[in-house]
């Protein structure tokens, strides 16, 4: 039911006969706070069931503050339908307002209600859109912040890697330069020495002296000097390699200064013990093993093999049967 049809229905209550109950109930369903719609439903049901119409009329009264106007309208609609009036309606029908003013007020109330509903729906939709836009902006800001943090971390890692590579290259260049400087100094020193030394005639008139062979412990030998390497500490660099070479040469030189204790003279008793022990170690003792017996048997020395098996039988009684069988085989 549109607004024009409803307006005509209010001005001409007789049109309520042509209006179906379903249309009125649909209007009340769409606008449940519209008291006039409930009033029309009560008037429409008045034709058949008074009890039901009274219930609908009470519902219409609950939705409005103008009970007198509502009772007057109910009277007009029930008279137009030609039905009986409700008991509740008869008790409240005492109004002096004109029909035109009442109809106008009903139309204004309906229009105001519809506009309020539409405005509330628009405001709700607008608020929802604002909330969604705000959430989208927050998510976008978080994504941008995370991307910037990852980019900053990657930049820091790349800078650290470049710095480490540069430090390694610088250190390597310094070590190579120090090695090159030492090699160049050694080469210059070698060039300065004469290649061919002048021959000096030995003095034949002097008596010949036998060379004296001396022994020096190996831990006191200068390693670099024994290898023909001449080290000049003032030319060694202050890098890690130069410091290690210096510390090693200083350790070798300090080892030469360690006091070497004199060997203690052994007394006669200790000398005899040493001689006896050496003599006993040089004596050839019999090897009493099964393997030795097998070797003697293969060499054809059966008598020695039989004697060795006999000794093994005494040393290992649990295998005496086996050794006895071997002795019998050799005797055959």
mmCIF file of C-alpha atoms in Angstrom:
data_model
loop_
_atom_site.group_PDB
_atom_site.id
_atom_site.type_symbol
_atom_site.label_atom_id
_atom_site.label_comp_id
_atom_site.label_asym_id
_atom_site.label_seq_id
_atom_site.Cartn_x
_atom_site.Cartn_y
_atom_site.Cartn_z
ATOM 1 C CA UNK A 1 0.000 0.000 0.000
ATOM 2 C CA UNK A 2 1.436 3.344 -1.067
ATOM 3 C CA UNK A 3 1.077 6.733 0.621
ATOM 4 C CA UNK A 4 -1.710 7.993 -1.701
ATOM 5 C CA UNK A 5 -3.904 4.935 -1.097
ATOM 6 C CA UNK A 6 -3.361 5.183 2.625
ATOM 7 C CA UNK A 7 -4.229 8.905 2.571
ATOM 8 C CA UNK A 8 -7.501 8.210 0.741
ATOM 9 C CA UNK A 9 -8.272 5.449 3.243
ATOM 10 C CA UNK A 10 -7.933 7.884 6.131
ATOM 11 C CA UNK A 11 -10.154 10.508 4.453
ATOM 12 C CA UNK A 12 -12.773 7.968 3.304
ATOM 13 C CA UNK A 13 -13.155 5.216 5.934
ATOM 14 C CA UNK A 14 -15.621 3.411 3.673
ATOM 15 C CA UNK A 15 -12.683 2.376 1.470
ATOM 16 C CA UNK A 16 -11.621 0.037 4.271
ATOM 17 C CA UNK A 17 -14.140 -2.504 2.904
ATOM 18 C CA UNK A 18 -12.146 -2.713 -0.342
ATOM 19 C CA UNK A 19 -8.812 -3.064 1.457
ATOM 20 C CA UNK A 20 -7.676 -6.594 2.276
ATOM 21 C CA UNK A 21 -6.486 -7.673 5.701
ATOM 22 C CA UNK A 22 -3.210 -8.944 4.173
ATOM 23 C CA UNK A 23 -2.296 -5.448 2.917
ATOM 24 C CA UNK A 24 -2.900 -3.976 6.361
ATOM 25 C CA UNK A 25 -0.852 -6.707 8.072
ATOM 26 C CA UNK A 26 1.999 -6.138 5.576
ATOM 27 C CA UNK A 27 1.924 -2.412 6.401
ATOM 28 C CA UNK A 28 2.074 -3.169 10.140
ATOM 29 C CA UNK A 29 4.957 -5.606 9.535
ATOM 30 C CA UNK A 30 6.986 -2.997 7.639
ATOM 31 C CA UNK A 31 6.205 -0.225 10.182
ATOM 32 C CA UNK A 32 5.517 -1.962 13.521
ATOM 33 C CA UNK A 33 5.567 1.373 15.437
ATOM 34 C CA UNK A 34 2.801 2.846 13.167
ATOM 35 C CA UNK A 35 -0.240 2.781 15.503
ATOM 36 C CA UNK A 36 -2.795 3.604 12.744
ATOM 37 C CA UNK A 37 -1.904 0.377 10.912
ATOM 38 C CA UNK A 38 -2.715 -1.675 14.012
ATOM 39 C CA UNK A 39 -5.934 0.320 14.403
ATOM 40 C CA UNK A 40 -7.051 -0.529 10.843
ATOM 41 C CA UNK A 41 -6.275 -4.227 11.460
ATOM 42 C CA UNK A 42 -8.451 -4.153 14.589
ATOM 43 C CA UNK A 43 -11.304 -2.462 12.681
ATOM 44 C CA UNK A 44 -11.002 -4.980 9.816
ATOM 45 C CA UNK A 45 -11.166 -7.928 12.219
ATOM 46 C CA UNK A 46 -14.156 -6.356 14.043
ATOM 47 C CA UNK A 47 -16.463 -7.729 11.366
ATOM 48 C CA UNK A 48 -15.916 -11.339 12.473
ATOM 49 C CA UNK A 49 -14.150 -11.644 15.845
ATOM 50 C CA UNK A 50 -14.549 -9.071 18.600
ATOM 51 C CA UNK A 51 -11.995 -10.681 20.957
ATOM 52 C CA UNK A 52 -9.233 -10.535 18.373
ATOM 53 C CA UNK A 53 -10.086 -6.971 17.414
ATOM 54 C CA UNK A 54 -9.874 -5.864 21.068
ATOM 55 C CA UNK A 55 -6.363 -7.359 21.299
ATOM 56 C CA UNK A 56 -5.252 -5.512 18.145
ATOM 57 C CA UNK A 57 -6.826 -2.295 19.407
ATOM 58 C CA UNK A 58 -4.882 -2.547 22.679
ATOM 59 C CA UNK A 59 -1.681 -3.043 20.674
ATOM 60 C CA UNK A 60 -2.447 0.116 18.681
ATOM 61 C CA UNK A 61 -3.033 2.071 21.933
ATOM 62 C CA UNK A 62 0.412 0.929 23.190
ATOM 63 C CA UNK A 63 2.092 2.562 20.146
ATOM 64 C CA UNK A 64 0.563 6.052 20.596
ATOM 65 C CA UNK A 65 0.090 8.694 23.283
ATOM 66 C CA UNK A 66 -3.220 9.991 21.788
ATOM 67 C CA UNK A 67 -5.728 7.437 22.942
ATOM 68 C CA UNK A 68 -8.765 9.743 22.330
ATOM 69 C CA UNK A 69 -7.856 10.334 18.714
ATOM 70 C CA UNK A 70 -7.255 6.612 18.277
ATOM 71 C CA UNK A 71 -10.670 5.775 19.724
ATOM 72 C CA UNK A 72 -12.388 8.270 17.385
ATOM 73 C CA UNK A 73 -10.647 6.788 14.354
ATOM 74 C CA UNK A 74 -11.605 3.298 15.461
ATOM 75 C CA UNK A 75 -15.253 4.374 15.716
ATOM 76 C CA UNK A 76 -15.267 5.821 12.192
ATOM 77 C CA UNK A 77 -13.732 2.698 10.640
ATOM 78 C CA UNK A 78 -16.035 0.284 12.465
ATOM 79 C CA UNK A 79 -19.108 2.304 11.466
ATOM 80 C CA UNK A 80 -17.947 2.323 7.845
ATOM 81 C CA UNK A 81 -17.655 -1.469 7.944
ATOM 82 C CA UNK A 82 -21.103 -1.793 9.579
ATOM 83 C CA UNK A 83 -19.866 -4.083 12.354
ATOM 84 C CA UNK A 84 -20.213 -3.976 16.117
ATOM 85 C CA UNK A 85 -18.014 -1.804 18.214
ATOM 86 C CA UNK A 86 -15.550 -3.274 20.657
ATOM 87 C CA UNK A 87 -16.159 -2.919 24.346
ATOM 88 C CA UNK A 88 -12.773 -1.262 24.766
ATOM 89 C CA UNK A 89 -13.535 1.181 21.931
ATOM 90 C CA UNK A 90 -16.883 2.214 23.429
ATOM 91 C CA UNK A 91 -15.200 3.086 26.715
ATOM 92 C CA UNK A 92 -12.663 5.511 25.095
ATOM 93 C CA UNK A 93 -14.684 7.264 22.353
ATOM 94 C CA UNK A 94 -14.861 10.805 23.720
ATOM 95 C CA UNK A 95 -12.948 13.136 21.373
ATOM 96 C CA UNK A 96 -13.685 16.624 20.025
ATOM 97 C CA UNK A 97 -10.999 16.885 17.354
ATOM 98 C CA UNK A 98 -11.991 17.314 13.739
ATOM 99 C CA UNK A 99 -11.493 14.545 11.218
ATOM 100 C CA UNK A 100 -9.326 16.645 8.919
ATOM 101 C CA UNK A 101 -6.847 17.545 11.658
ATOM 102 C CA UNK A 102 -6.653 13.930 12.824
ATOM 103 C CA UNK A 103 -5.983 12.676 9.294
ATOM 104 C CA UNK A 104 -3.256 15.281 8.744
ATOM 105 C CA UNK A 105 -1.542 14.377 11.995
ATOM 106 C CA UNK A 106 -1.557 10.693 11.054
ATOM 107 C CA UNK A 107 0.051 11.431 7.686
ATOM 108 C CA UNK A 108 2.711 13.647 9.272
ATOM 109 C CA UNK A 109 3.502 10.969 11.854
ATOM 110 C CA UNK A 110 3.863 8.315 9.148
ATOM 111 C CA UNK A 111 6.163 10.481 7.010
ATOM 112 C CA UNK A 112 8.324 11.455 9.996
ATOM 113 C CA UNK A 113 8.677 7.846 11.013
ATOM 114 C CA UNK A 114 9.712 6.777 7.508
ATOM 115 C CA UNK A 115 12.274 9.596 7.228
ATOM 116 C CA UNK A 116 13.771 8.713 10.614
ATOM 117 C CA UNK A 117 14.130 5.081 9.598
ATOM 118 C CA UNK A 118 15.819 5.972 6.297
ATOM 119 C CA UNK A 119 18.154 8.450 8.032
ATOM 120 C CA UNK A 120 19.135 5.861 10.651
ATOM 121 C CA UNK A 121 19.876 3.297 7.936
ATOM 122 C CA UNK A 122 22.000 5.803 5.984
ATOM 123 C CA UNK A 123 23.956 6.771 9.110
ATOM 124 C CA UNK A 124 24.582 3.120 9.966
ATOM 125 C CA UNK A 125 25.871 2.375 6.459
ATOM 126 C CA UNK A 126 28.077 5.491 6.529
ATOM 127 C CA UNK A 127 29.539 4.549 9.917
ATOM 128 C CA UNK A 128 30.264 1.015 8.699
ATOM 129 C CA UNK A 129 32.054 2.382 5.626
ATOM 130 C CA UNK A 130 34.160 4.702 7.801
ATOM 131 C CA UNK A 131 35.125 1.810 10.089
ATOM 132 C CA UNK A 132 36.114 -0.375 7.121
ATOM 133 C CA UNK A 133 38.193 2.419 5.594
ATOM 134 C CA UNK A 134 39.964 3.020 8.917
ATOM 135 C CA UNK A 135 40.767 -0.687 9.320
ATOM 136 C CA UNK A 136 42.102 -0.842 5.757
ATOM 137 C CA UNK A 137 44.347 2.166 6.388
ATOM 138 C CA UNK A 138 45.675 0.593 9.618
ATOM 139 C CA UNK A 139 46.474 -2.688 7.844
ATOM 140 C CA UNK A 140 48.206 -0.833 5.005
ATOM 141 C CA UNK A 141 50.269 1.167 7.508
ATOM 142 C CA UNK A 142 51.317 -2.053 9.281
ATOM 143 C CA UNK A 143 52.378 -3.663 5.999
ATOM 144 C CA UNK A 144 54.395 -0.592 5.023
ATOM 145 C CA UNK A 145 56.064 -0.486 8.450
ATOM 146 C CA UNK A 146 57.000 -4.192 8.276
ATOM 147 C CA UNK A 147 58.401 -3.768 4.753
ATOM 148 C CA UNK A 148 60.494 -0.791 5.850
ATOM 149 C CA UNK A 149 61.819 -2.739 8.866
ATOM 150 C CA UNK A 150 62.817 -5.684 6.654
ATOM 151 C CA UNK A 151 64.528 -3.367 4.178
ATOM 152 C CA UNK A 152 66.455 -1.651 6.993
ATOM 153 C CA UNK A 153 67.589 -5.026 8.404
ATOM 154 C CA UNK A 154 68.756 -6.184 4.975
ATOM 155 C CA UNK A 155 70.661 -2.925 4.491
ATOM 156 C CA UNK A 156 72.422 -3.372 7.853
ATOM 157 C CA UNK A 157 73.395 -6.966 6.984
ATOM 158 C CA UNK A 158 74.730 -5.886 3.583
ATOM 159 C CA UNK A 159 76.747 -3.059 5.165
ATOM 160 C CA UNK A 160 78.277 -5.452 7.727
ATOM 161 C CA UNK A 161 79.228 -7.900 4.978
ATOM 162 C CA UNK A 162 80.869 -5.161 2.908
ATOM 163 C CA UNK A 163 82.794 -3.921 5.950
ATOM 164 C CA UNK A 164 84.061 -7.430 6.748
ATOM 165 C CA UNK A 165 85.192 -7.950 3.145
ATOM 166 C CA UNK A 166 86.991 -4.597 3.149
ATOM 167 C CA UNK A 167 88.746 -5.427 6.448
ATOM 168 C CA UNK A 168 89.849 -8.806 5.133
ATOM 169 C CA UNK A 169 91.210 -7.290 1.912
ATOM 170 C CA UNK A 170 93.060 -4.594 3.867
ATOM 171 C CA UNK A 171 94.600 -7.142 6.236
ATOM 172 C CA UNK A 172 95.645 -9.400 3.349
ATOM 173 C CA UNK A 173 97.232 -6.485 1.490
ATOM 174 C CA UNK A 174 99.185 -5.498 4.611
ATOM 175 C CA UNK A 175 100.522 -9.035 5.081
ATOM 176 C CA UNK A 176 101.504 -9.307 1.415
ATOM 177 C CA UNK A 177 103.259 -5.936 1.580
ATOM 178 C CA UNK A 178 105.223 -7.009 4.677
ATOM 179 C CA UNK A 179 106.283 -10.278 3.026
ATOM 180 C CA UNK A 180 107.327 -8.422 -0.121
ATOM 181 C CA UNK A 181 109.390 -5.948 1.930
ATOM 182 C CA UNK A 182 111.234 -8.765 3.752
ATOM 183 C CA UNK A 183 111.945 -10.598 0.491
ATOM 184 C CA UNK A 184 113.220 -7.400 -1.138
ATOM 185 C CA UNK A 185 115.534 -6.696 1.819
ATOM 186 C CA UNK A 186 116.932 -10.240 1.705
ATOM 187 C CA UNK A 187 117.493 -9.962 -2.047
ATOM 188 C CA UNK A 188 119.365 -6.668 -1.670
ATOM 189 C CA UNK A 189 121.550 -8.120 1.065
ATOM 190 C CA UNK A 190 122.357 -11.150 -1.089
ATOM 191 C CA UNK A 191 123.352 -8.906 -3.997
ATOM 192 C CA UNK A 192 125.704 -6.914 -1.801
ATOM 193 C CA UNK A 193 127.716 -10.019 -0.786
ATOM 194 C CA UNK A 194 130.576 -11.021 -3.170
ATOM 195 C CA UNK A 195 129.712 -13.935 -5.373
ATOM 196 C CA UNK A 196 133.309 -15.327 -5.590
ATOM 197 C CA UNK A 197 135.373 -15.232 -2.450
ATOM 198 C CA UNK A 198 139.181 -14.853 -2.820
ATOM 199 C CA UNK A 199 141.205 -18.022 -2.293
ATOM 200 C CA UNK A 200 143.411 -17.962 0.779
ATOM 201 C CA UNK A 201 146.435 -20.252 0.804
ATOM 202 C CA UNK A 202 146.528 -22.341 3.996
ATOM 203 C CA UNK A 203 149.577 -22.204 6.225
ATOM 204 C CA UNK A 204 151.280 -25.563 5.677
ATOM 205 C CA UNK A 205 154.035 -24.912 8.198
ATOM 206 C CA UNK A 206 151.603 -25.063 11.109
ATOM 207 C CA UNK A 207 151.022 -28.510 12.599
ATOM 208 C CA UNK A 208 147.842 -30.211 11.491
ATOM 209 C CA UNK A 209 145.103 -30.203 14.062
ATOM 210 C CA UNK A 210 142.552 -32.900 14.279
ATOM 211 C CA UNK A 211 138.999 -31.624 14.087
ATOM 212 C CA UNK A 212 137.173 -31.573 17.355
ATOM 213 C CA UNK A 213 133.744 -33.101 17.105
ATOM 214 C CA UNK A 214 131.311 -31.442 19.429
ATOM 215 C CA UNK A 215 127.731 -32.343 20.105
ATOM 216 C CA UNK A 216 125.078 -29.776 20.836
ATOM 217 C CA UNK A 217 121.537 -30.723 21.857
ATOM 218 C CA UNK A 218 119.062 -30.206 19.063
ATOM 219 C CA UNK A 219 116.757 -28.073 21.181
ATOM 220 C CA UNK A 220 119.549 -25.489 21.509
ATOM 221 C CA UNK A 221 120.211 -25.231 17.765
ATOM 222 C CA UNK A 222 119.045 -22.048 16.121
ATOM 223 C CA UNK A 223 116.504 -23.351 13.645
ATOM 224 C CA UNK A 224 116.785 -20.462 11.197
ATOM 225 C CA UNK A 225 120.584 -20.431 11.370
ATOM 226 C CA UNK A 226 120.747 -24.184 10.687
ATOM 227 C CA UNK A 227 118.617 -23.632 7.610
ATOM 228 C CA UNK A 228 120.849 -20.828 6.348
ATOM 229 C CA UNK A 229 118.293 -18.144 7.101
ATOM 230 C CA UNK A 230 119.521 -14.888 8.548
ATOM 231 C CA UNK A 231 116.919 -13.002 10.457
ATOM 232 C CA UNK A 232 117.188 -9.330 11.192
ATOM 233 C CA UNK A 233 114.723 -8.391 13.870
ATOM 234 C CA UNK A 234 114.753 -4.724 12.980
ATOM 235 C CA UNK A 235 113.423 -5.614 9.530
ATOM 236 C CA UNK A 236 110.623 -7.782 10.781
ATOM 237 C CA UNK A 237 107.263 -6.111 10.642
ATOM 238 C CA UNK A 238 104.923 -5.506 13.531
ATOM 239 C CA UNK A 239 102.167 -7.619 12.049
ATOM 240 C CA UNK A 240 101.011 -10.971 13.431
ATOM 241 C CA UNK A 241 103.511 -13.008 11.370
ATOM 242 C CA UNK A 242 106.475 -10.836 12.383
ATOM 243 C CA UNK A 243 105.565 -11.068 16.062
ATOM 244 C CA UNK A 244 105.316 -14.859 15.858
ATOM 245 C CA UNK A 245 108.757 -15.138 14.229
ATOM 246 C CA UNK A 246 110.302 -12.889 16.902
ATOM 247 C CA UNK A 247 108.783 -14.886 19.752
ATOM 248 C CA UNK A 248 109.979 -18.169 18.223
ATOM 249 C CA UNK A 249 113.590 -17.005 17.792
ATOM 250 C CA UNK A 250 113.673 -15.580 21.305
ATOM 251 C CA UNK A 251 112.479 -18.911 22.673
ATOM 252 C CA UNK A 252 115.247 -20.769 20.822
ATOM 253 C CA UNK A 253 117.878 -18.429 22.211
ATOM 254 C CA UNK A 254 116.579 -18.789 25.750
ATOM 255 C CA UNK A 255 116.815 -22.576 25.462
ATOM 256 C CA UNK A 256 120.593 -22.289 24.931
ATOM 257 C CA UNK A 257 120.991 -20.557 28.286
ATOM 258 C CA UNK A 258 119.287 -23.269 30.294
ATOM 259 C CA UNK A 259 121.661 -24.878 32.727
ATOM 260 C CA UNK A 260 122.510 -28.428 31.705
ATOM 261 C CA UNK A 261 123.106 -30.661 34.665
ATOM 262 C CA UNK A 262 126.215 -32.844 34.665
ATOM 263 C CA UNK A 263 125.699 -36.511 34.411
ATOM 264 C CA UNK A 264 126.074 -38.266 37.705
ATOM 265 C CA UNK A 265 128.810 -40.863 37.888
ATOM 266 C CA UNK A 266 127.480 -44.329 38.413
ATOM 267 C CA UNK A 267 129.049 -46.373 41.215
ATOM 268 C CA UNK A 268 130.497 -49.831 40.700
ATOM 269 C CA UNK A 269 127.420 -51.688 41.972
ATOM 270 C CA UNK A 270 125.118 -49.877 39.553
ATOM 271 C CA UNK A 271 127.557 -50.534 36.712
ATOM 272 C CA UNK A 272 127.533 -54.272 37.490
ATOM 273 C CA UNK A 273 123.732 -54.281 37.536
ATOM 274 C CA UNK A 274 123.616 -52.596 34.159
ATOM 275 C CA UNK A 275 126.152 -55.027 32.682
ATOM 276 C CA UNK A 276 124.303 -58.077 34.014
ATOM 277 C CA UNK A 277 121.014 -56.798 32.688
ATOM 278 C CA UNK A 278 122.542 -56.200 29.272
ATOM 279 C CA UNK A 279 124.100 -59.664 29.274
ATOM 280 C CA UNK A 280 120.826 -61.326 30.151
ATOM 281 C CA UNK A 281 119.022 -59.417 27.444
ATOM 282 C CA UNK A 282 121.515 -60.699 24.870
ATOM 283 C CA UNK A 283 121.027 -64.357 25.850
ATOM 284 C CA UNK A 284 118.906 -66.376 23.427
ATOM 285 C CA UNK A 285 116.012 -67.986 25.254
ATOM 286 C CA UNK A 286 113.841 -70.737 23.943
ATOM 287 C CA UNK A 287 110.553 -69.694 22.421
ATOM 288 C CA UNK A 288 107.958 -72.205 23.574
ATOM 289 C CA UNK A 289 104.943 -71.656 21.363
ATOM 290 C CA UNK A 290 102.818 -73.841 19.144
ATOM 291 C CA UNK A 291 103.771 -71.741 16.146
ATOM 292 C CA UNK A 292 107.482 -72.358 16.803
ATOM 293 C CA UNK A 293 106.829 -76.109 16.998
ATOM 294 C CA UNK A 294 105.060 -75.992 13.623
ATOM 295 C CA UNK A 295 108.003 -74.121 12.107
ATOM 296 C CA UNK A 296 110.502 -76.694 13.413
ATOM 297 C CA UNK A 297 108.362 -79.524 12.052
ATOM 298 C CA UNK A 298 108.240 -77.941 8.600
ATOM 299 C CA UNK A 299 112.022 -77.429 8.696
ATOM 300 C CA UNK A 300 112.496 -81.164 9.337
ATOM 301 C CA UNK A 301 113.731 -80.733 12.887
ATOM 302 C CA UNK A 302 111.392 -83.361 14.286
ATOM 303 C CA UNK A 303 113.341 -84.007 17.492
ATOM 304 C CA UNK A 304 113.241 -80.338 18.472
ATOM 305 C CA UNK A 305 109.572 -80.113 17.501
ATOM 306 C CA UNK A 306 108.733 -83.205 19.629
ATOM 307 C CA UNK A 307 110.627 -81.698 22.571
ATOM 308 C CA UNK A 308 108.741 -78.404 22.156
ATOM 309 C CA UNK A 309 105.365 -80.169 22.013
ATOM 310 C CA UNK A 310 106.242 -82.042 25.210
ATOM 311 C CA UNK A 311 106.950 -78.738 26.983
ATOM 312 C CA UNK A 312 103.698 -77.300 25.641
ATOM 313 C CA UNK A 313 101.798 -80.293 27.066
ATOM 314 C CA UNK A 314 103.172 -79.478 30.507
ATOM 315 C CA UNK A 315 102.407 -75.755 30.160
ATOM 316 C CA UNK A 316 98.909 -76.303 28.768
ATOM 317 C CA UNK A 317 97.451 -79.543 30.179
ATOM 318 C CA UNK A 318 94.016 -78.844 28.689
ATOM 319 C CA UNK A 319 95.566 -79.305 25.199
ATOM 320 C CA UNK A 320 97.783 -82.274 26.085
ATOM 321 C CA UNK A 321 95.706 -84.669 23.944
ATOM 322 C CA UNK A 322 96.219 -82.493 20.885
ATOM 323 C CA UNK A 323 99.964 -82.130 21.529
ATOM 324 C CA UNK A 324 100.283 -85.935 22.054
ATOM 325 C CA UNK A 325 98.657 -86.547 18.666
ATOM 326 C CA UNK A 326 101.114 -84.162 17.050
ATOM 327 C CA UNK A 327 104.037 -85.976 18.715
ATOM 328 C CA UNK A 328 102.765 -89.329 17.358
ATOM 329 C CA UNK A 329 102.497 -87.877 13.849
ATOM 330 C CA UNK A 330 106.100 -86.623 13.996
ATOM 331 C CA UNK A 331 107.391 -89.990 15.265
ATOM 332 C CA UNK A 332 105.934 -91.855 12.289
#
